PDB file of C-alpha atoms in Angstrom:
ATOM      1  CA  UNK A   1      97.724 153.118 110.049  1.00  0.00           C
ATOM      2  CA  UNK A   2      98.036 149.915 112.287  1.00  0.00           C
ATOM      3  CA  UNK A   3      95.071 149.691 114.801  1.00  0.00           C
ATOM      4  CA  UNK A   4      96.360 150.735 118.646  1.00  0.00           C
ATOM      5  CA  UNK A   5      94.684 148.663 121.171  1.00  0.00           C
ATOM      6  CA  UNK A   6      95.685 150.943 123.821  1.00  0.00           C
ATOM      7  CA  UNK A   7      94.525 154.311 121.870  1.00  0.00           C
ATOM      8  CA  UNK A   8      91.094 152.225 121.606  1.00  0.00           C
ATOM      9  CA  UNK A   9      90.989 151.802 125.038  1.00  0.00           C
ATOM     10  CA  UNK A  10      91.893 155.314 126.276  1.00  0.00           C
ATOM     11  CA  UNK A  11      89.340 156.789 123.869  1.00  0.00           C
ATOM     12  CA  UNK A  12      86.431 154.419 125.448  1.00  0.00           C
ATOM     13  CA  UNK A  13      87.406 155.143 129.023  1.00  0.00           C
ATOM     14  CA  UNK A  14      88.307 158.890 128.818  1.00  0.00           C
ATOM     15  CA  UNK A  15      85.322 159.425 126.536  1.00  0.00           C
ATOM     16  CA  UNK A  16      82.907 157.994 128.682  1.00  0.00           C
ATOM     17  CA  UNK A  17      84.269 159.434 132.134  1.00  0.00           C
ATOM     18  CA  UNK A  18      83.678 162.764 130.454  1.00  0.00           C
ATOM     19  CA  UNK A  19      80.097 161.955 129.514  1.00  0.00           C
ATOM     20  CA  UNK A  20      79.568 160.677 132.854  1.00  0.00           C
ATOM     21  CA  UNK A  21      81.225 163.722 135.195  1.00  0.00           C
ATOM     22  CA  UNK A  22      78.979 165.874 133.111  1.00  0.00           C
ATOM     23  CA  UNK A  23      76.118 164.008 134.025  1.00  0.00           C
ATOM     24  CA  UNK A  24      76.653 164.271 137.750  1.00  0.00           C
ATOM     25  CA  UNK A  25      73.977 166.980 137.983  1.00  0.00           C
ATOM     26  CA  UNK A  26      71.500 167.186 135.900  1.00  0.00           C
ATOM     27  CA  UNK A  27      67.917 168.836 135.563  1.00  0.00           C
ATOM     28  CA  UNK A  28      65.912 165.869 135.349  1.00  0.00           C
ATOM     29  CA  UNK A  29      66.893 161.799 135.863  1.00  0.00           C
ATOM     30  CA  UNK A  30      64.753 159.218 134.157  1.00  0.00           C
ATOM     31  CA  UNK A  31      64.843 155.756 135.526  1.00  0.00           C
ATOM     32  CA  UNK A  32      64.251 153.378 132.909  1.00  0.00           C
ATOM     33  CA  UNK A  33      64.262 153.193 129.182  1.00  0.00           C
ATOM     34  CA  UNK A  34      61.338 151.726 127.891  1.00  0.00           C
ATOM     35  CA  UNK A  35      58.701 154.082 125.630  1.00  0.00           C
ATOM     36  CA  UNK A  36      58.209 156.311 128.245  1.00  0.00           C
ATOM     37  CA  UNK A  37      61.367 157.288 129.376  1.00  0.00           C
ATOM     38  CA  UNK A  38      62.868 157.737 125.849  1.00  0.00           C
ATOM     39  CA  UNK A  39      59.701 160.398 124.784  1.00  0.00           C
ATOM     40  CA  UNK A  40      60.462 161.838 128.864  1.00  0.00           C
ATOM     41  CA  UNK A  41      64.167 161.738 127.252  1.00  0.00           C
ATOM     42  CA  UNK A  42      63.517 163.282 124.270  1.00  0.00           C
ATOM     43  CA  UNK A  43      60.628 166.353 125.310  1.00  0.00           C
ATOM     44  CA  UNK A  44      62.672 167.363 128.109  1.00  0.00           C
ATOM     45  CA  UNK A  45      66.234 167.715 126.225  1.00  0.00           C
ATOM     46  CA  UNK A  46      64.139 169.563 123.195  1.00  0.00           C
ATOM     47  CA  UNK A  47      62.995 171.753 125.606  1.00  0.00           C
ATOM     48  CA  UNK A  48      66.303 172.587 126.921  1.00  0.00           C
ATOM     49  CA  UNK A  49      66.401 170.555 130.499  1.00  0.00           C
ATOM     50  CA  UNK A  50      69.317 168.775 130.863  1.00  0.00           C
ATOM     51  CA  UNK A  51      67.930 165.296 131.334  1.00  0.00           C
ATOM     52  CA  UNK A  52      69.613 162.576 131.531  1.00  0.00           C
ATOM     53  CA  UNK A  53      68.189 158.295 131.321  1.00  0.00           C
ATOM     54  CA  UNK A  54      69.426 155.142 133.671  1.00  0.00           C
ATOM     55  CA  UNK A  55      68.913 152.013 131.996  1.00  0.00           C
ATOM     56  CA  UNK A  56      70.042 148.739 133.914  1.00  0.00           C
ATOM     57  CA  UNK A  57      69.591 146.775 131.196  1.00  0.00           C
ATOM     58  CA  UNK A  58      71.728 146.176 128.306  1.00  0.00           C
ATOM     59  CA  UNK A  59      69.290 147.598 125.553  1.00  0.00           C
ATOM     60  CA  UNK A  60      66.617 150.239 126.097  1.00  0.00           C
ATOM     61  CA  UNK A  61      62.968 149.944 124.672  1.00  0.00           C
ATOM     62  CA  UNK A  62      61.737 147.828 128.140  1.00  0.00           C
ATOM     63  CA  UNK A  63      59.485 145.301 126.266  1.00  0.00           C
ATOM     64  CA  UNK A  64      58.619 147.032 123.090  1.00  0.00           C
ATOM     65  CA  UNK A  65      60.465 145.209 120.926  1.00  0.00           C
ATOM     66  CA  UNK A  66      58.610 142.223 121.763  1.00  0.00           C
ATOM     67  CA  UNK A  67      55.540 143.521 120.743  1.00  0.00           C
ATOM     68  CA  UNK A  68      52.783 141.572 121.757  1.00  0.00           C
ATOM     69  CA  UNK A  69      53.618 138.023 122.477  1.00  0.00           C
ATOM     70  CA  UNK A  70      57.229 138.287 120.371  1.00  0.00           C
ATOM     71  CA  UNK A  71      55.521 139.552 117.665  1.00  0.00           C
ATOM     72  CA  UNK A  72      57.218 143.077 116.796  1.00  0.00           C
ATOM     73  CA  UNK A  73      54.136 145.179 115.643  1.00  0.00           C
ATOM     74  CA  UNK A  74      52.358 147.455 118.280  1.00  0.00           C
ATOM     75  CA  UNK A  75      49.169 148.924 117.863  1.00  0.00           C
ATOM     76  CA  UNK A  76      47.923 152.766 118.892  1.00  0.00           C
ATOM     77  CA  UNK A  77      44.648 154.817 118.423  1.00  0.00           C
ATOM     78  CA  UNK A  78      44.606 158.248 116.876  1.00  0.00           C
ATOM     79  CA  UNK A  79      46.675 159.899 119.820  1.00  0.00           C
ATOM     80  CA  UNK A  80      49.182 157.441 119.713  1.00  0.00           C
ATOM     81  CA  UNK A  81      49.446 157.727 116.213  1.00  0.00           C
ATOM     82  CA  UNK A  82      50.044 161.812 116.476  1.00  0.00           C
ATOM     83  CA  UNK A  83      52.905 160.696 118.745  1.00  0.00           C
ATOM     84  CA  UNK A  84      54.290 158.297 116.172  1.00  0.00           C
ATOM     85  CA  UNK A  85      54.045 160.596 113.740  1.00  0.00           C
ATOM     86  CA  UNK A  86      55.795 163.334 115.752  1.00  0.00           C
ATOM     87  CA  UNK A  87      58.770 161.156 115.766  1.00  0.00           C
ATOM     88  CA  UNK A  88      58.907 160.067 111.968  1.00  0.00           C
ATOM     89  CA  UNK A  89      57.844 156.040 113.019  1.00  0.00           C
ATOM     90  CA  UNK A  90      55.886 155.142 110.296  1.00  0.00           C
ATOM     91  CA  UNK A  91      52.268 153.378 110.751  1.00  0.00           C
ATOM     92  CA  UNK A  92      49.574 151.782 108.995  1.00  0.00           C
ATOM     93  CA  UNK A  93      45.748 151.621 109.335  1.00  0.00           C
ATOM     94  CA  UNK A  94      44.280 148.351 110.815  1.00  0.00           C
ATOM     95  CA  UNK A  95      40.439 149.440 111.276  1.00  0.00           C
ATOM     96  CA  UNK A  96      39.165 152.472 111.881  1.00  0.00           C
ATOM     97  CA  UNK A  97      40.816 154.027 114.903  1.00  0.00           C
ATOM     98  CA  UNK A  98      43.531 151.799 115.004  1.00  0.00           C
ATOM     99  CA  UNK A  99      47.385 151.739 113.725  1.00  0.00           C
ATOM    100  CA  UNK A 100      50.189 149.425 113.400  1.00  0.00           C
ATOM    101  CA  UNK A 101      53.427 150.293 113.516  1.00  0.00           C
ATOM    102  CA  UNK A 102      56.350 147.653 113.648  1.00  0.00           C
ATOM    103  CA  UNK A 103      58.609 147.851 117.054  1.00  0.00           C
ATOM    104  CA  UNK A 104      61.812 147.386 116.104  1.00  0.00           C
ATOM    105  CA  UNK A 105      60.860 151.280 113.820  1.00  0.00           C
ATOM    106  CA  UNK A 106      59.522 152.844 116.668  1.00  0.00           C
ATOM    107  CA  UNK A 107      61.643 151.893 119.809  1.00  0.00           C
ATOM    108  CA  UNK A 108      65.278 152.732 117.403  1.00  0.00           C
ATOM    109  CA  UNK A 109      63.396 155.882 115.855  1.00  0.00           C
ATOM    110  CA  UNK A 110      62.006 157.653 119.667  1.00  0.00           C
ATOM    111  CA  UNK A 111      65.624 156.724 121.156  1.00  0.00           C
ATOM    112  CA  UNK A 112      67.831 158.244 117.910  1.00  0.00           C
ATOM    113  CA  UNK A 113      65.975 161.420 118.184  1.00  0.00           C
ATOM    114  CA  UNK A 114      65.831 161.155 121.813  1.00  0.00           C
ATOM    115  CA  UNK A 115      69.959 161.513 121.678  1.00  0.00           C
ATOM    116  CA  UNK A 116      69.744 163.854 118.806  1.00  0.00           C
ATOM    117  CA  UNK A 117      67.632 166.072 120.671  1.00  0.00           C
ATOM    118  CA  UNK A 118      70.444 166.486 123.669  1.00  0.00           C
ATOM    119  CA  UNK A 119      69.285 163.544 125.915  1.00  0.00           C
ATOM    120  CA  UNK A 120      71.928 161.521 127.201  1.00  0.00           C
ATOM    121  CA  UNK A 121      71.683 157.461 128.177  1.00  0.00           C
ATOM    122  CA  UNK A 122      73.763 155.475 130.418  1.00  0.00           C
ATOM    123  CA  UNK A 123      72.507 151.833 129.876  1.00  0.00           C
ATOM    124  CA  UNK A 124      74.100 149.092 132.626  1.00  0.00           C
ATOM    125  CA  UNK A 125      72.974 151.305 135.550  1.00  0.00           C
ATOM    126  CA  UNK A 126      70.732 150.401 138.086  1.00  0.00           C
ATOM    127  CA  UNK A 127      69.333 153.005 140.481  1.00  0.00           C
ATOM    128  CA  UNK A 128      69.142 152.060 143.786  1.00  0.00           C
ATOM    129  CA  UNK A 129      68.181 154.846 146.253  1.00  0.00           C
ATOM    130  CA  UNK A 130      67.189 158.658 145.810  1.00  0.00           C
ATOM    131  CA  UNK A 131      69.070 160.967 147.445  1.00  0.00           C
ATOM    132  CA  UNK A 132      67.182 162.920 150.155  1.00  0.00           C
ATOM    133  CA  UNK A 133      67.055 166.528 151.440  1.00  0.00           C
ATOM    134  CA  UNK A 134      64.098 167.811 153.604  1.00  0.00           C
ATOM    135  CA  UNK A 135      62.081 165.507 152.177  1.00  0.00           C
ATOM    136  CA  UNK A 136      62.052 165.927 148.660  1.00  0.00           C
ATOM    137  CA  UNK A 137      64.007 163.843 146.228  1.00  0.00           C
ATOM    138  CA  UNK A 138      67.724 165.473 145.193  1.00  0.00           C
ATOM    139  CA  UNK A 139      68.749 162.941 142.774  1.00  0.00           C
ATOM    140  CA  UNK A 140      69.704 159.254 142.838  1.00  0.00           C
ATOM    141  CA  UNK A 141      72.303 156.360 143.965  1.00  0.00           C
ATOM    142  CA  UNK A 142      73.744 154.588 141.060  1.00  0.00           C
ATOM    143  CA  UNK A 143      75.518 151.391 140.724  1.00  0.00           C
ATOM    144  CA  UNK A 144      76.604 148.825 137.631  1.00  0.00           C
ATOM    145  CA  UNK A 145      73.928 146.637 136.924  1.00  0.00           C
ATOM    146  CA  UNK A 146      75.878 143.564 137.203  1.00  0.00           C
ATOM    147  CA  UNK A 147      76.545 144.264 140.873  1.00  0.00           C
ATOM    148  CA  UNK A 148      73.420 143.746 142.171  1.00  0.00           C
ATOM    149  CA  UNK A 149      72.768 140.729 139.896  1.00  0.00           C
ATOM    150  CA  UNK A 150      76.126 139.234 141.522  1.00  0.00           C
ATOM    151  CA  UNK A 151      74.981 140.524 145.429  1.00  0.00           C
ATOM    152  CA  UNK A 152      78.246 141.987 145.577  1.00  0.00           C
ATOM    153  CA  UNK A 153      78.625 144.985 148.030  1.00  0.00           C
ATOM    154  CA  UNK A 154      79.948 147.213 146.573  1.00  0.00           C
ATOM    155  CA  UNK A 155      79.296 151.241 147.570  1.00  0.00           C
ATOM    156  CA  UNK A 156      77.221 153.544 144.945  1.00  0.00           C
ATOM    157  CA  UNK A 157      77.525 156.214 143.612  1.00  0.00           C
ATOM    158  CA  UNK A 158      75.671 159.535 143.050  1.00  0.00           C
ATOM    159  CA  UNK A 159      73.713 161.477 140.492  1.00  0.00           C
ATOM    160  CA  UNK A 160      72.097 164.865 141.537  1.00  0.00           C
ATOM    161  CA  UNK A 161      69.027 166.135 140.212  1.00  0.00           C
ATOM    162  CA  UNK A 162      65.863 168.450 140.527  1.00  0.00           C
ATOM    163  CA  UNK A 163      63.395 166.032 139.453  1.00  0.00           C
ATOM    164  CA  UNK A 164      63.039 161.758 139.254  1.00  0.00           C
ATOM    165  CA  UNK A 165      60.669 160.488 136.451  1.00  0.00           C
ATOM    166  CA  UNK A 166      60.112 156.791 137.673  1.00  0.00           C
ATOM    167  CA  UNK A 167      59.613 155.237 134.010  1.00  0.00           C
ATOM    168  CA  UNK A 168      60.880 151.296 135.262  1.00  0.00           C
ATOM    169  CA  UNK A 169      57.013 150.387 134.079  1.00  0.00           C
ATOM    170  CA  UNK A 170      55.187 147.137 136.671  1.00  0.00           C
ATOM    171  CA  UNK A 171      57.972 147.482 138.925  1.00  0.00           C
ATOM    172  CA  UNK A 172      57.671 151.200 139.550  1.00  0.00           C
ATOM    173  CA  UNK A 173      61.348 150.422 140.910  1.00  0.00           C
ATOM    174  CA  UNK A 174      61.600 154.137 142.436  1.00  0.00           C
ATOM    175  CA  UNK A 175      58.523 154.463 144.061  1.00  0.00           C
ATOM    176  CA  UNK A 176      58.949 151.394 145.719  1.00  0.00           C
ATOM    177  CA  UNK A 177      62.085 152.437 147.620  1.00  0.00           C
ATOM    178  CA  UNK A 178      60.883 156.041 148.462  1.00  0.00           C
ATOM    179  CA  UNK A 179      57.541 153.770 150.133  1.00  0.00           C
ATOM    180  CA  UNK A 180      59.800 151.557 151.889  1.00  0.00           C
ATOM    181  CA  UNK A 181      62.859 154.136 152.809  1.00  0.00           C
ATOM    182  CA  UNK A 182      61.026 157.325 152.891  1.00  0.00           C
ATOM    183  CA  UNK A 183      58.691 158.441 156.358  1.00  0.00           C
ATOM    184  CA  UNK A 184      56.081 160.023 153.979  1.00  0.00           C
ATOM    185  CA  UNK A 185      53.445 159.217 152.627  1.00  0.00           C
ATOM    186  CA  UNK A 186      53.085 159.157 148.680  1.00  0.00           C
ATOM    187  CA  UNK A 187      50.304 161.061 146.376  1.00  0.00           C
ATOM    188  CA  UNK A 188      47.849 158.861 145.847  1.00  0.00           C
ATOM    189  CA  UNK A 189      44.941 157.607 147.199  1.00  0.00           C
ATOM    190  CA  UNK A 190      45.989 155.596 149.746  1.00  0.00           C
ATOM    191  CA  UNK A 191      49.234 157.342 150.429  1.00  0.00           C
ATOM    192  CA  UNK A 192      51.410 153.970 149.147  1.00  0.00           C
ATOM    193  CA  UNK A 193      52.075 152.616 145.892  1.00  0.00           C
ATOM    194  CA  UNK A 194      48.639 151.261 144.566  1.00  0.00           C
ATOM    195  CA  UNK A 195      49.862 148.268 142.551  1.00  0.00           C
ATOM    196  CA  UNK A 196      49.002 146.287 139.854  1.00  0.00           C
ATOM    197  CA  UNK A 197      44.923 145.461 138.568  1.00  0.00           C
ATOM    198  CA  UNK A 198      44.442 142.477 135.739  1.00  0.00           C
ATOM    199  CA  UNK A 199      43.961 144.067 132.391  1.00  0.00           C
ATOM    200  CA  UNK A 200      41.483 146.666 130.904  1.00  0.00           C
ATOM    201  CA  UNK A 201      43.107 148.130 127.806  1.00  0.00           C
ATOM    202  CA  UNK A 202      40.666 150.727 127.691  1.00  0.00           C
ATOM    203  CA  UNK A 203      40.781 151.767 131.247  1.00  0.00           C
ATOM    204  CA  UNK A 204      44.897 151.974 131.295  1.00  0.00           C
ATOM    205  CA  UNK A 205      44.699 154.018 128.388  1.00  0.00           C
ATOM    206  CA  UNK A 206      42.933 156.803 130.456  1.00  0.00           C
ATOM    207  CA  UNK A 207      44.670 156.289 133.173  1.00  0.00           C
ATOM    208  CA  UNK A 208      47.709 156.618 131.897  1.00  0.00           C
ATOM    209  CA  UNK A 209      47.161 160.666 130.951  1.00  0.00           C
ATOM    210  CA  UNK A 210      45.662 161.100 134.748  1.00  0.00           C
ATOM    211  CA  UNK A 211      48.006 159.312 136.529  1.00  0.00           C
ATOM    212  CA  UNK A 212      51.026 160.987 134.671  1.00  0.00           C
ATOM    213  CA  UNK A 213      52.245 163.196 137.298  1.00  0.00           C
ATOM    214  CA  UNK A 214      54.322 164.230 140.817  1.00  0.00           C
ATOM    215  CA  UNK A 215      53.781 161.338 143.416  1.00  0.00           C
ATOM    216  CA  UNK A 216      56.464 162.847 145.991  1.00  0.00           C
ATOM    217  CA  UNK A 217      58.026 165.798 146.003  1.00  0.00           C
ATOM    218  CA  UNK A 218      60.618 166.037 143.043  1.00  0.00           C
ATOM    219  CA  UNK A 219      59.769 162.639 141.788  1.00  0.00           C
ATOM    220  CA  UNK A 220      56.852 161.782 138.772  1.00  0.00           C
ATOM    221  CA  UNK A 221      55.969 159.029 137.506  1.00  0.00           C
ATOM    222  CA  UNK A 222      55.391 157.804 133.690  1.00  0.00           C
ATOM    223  CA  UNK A 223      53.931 155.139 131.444  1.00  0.00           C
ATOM    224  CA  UNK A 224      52.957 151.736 132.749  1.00  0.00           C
ATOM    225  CA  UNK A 225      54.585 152.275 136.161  1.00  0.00           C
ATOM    226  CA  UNK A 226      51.424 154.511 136.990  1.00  0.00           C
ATOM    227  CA  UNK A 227      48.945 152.668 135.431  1.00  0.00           C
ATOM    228  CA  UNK A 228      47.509 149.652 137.508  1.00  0.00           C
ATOM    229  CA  UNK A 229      45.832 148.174 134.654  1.00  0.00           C
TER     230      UNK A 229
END
């Protein structure tokens, strides 16, 4: 059978307009697809939230797959490794305490399962606003991604939602417009988005697990967008 160009391109649009008009309410949003918000993606569908990830970026994985300096390995201690081995990514001892794994394994492995596990990505999307009722986050404005890198003005749209995980890493992207939109102040210490400190491996490892949590009402935060180290 000849190829159709039409029937190709009435199976990507109607396809993905279904995907995305089932997506218009969801349990849980997660900004950003880096580490974090694919394992947000993947424990939340597995445990039967319907959960859905905004990516503005073409690819997900944030800067995994670079590894360290555009090197693809990553290293992790014994927790990290349980995590790793959760998922299947397969690792190797370095020293004592410490494991390699290579990136380009772990970010593909964490986002297949994510999707196998019920998540649901939509890459190309940037998030620009929460929606807002009684002051606690309802879900988010959407747009293309390329519209804000062209500063065209074109109107968003809407996802709704009962909870925000902010996983958009340095640029804590969400938190930053609920501090600058939002009369409230946010749960931390000094009631505004504490920023970034120069680097303390060590530190940012712990602070990761504490800082993991709800920073305004309906919205949490994840991986290295809570930790300032």
């Amino acid at each position: 059978m000849a190829l159709d160009e039409k029937v190709i391109t009435e199976a990507i649009i109607k396809r993905y307009t279904e995907k995305l008009l089932d997506s218009l309410s969801c349990d849980v949003v997660i900004v950003g697809g880096g580490p974090a918000g694919l394992v947000a993606l993947h424990d939340l569908a597995k445990a039967g939230w319907k959960t859905c990830l905004f990516e503005k970026r073409l690819s997900i994985g944030g800067g995994m797959w670079g590894g360290g300096m555009m090197m693809n390995e990553i290293v992790v201690q014994e927790k990290g490794k349980e995590v790793l081995d959760e998922f299947g990514v397969s690792t190797n001892q370095f020293k004592e305490e410490y494991y390699s794994a290579d990136s380009i394994e772990t970010v593909s492995t964490i986002c297949s399962r994510a999707m196998k596990a019920g998540g649901r990505i939509f890459n190309l999307i940037g998030v620009e606003d929460i929606i807002l009722r009684d002051k606690k986050a309802a879900g988010i404005v959407i747009n293309w991604a390329t519209v804000e890198m062209a500063s065209l003005p074109i109107d968003p749209l809407t996802i709704e939602s009962k909870y925000i995980v902010d996983a958009t890493g340095h640029p804590a992207e969400v938190i930053h417009v609920i501090e600058e939109k939002v009369d409230a102040r946010l749960m931390t210490p000094s009631g505004k988005v504490e920023g970034e400190r120069s680097l303390w491996a060590d530190r940012a490892e712990h602070t990761t697990l504490d800082n993991t949590r709800e920073v305004f009402p309906g919205v949490f935060v994840a991986g290295m967008c809570r930790s300032p180290n």
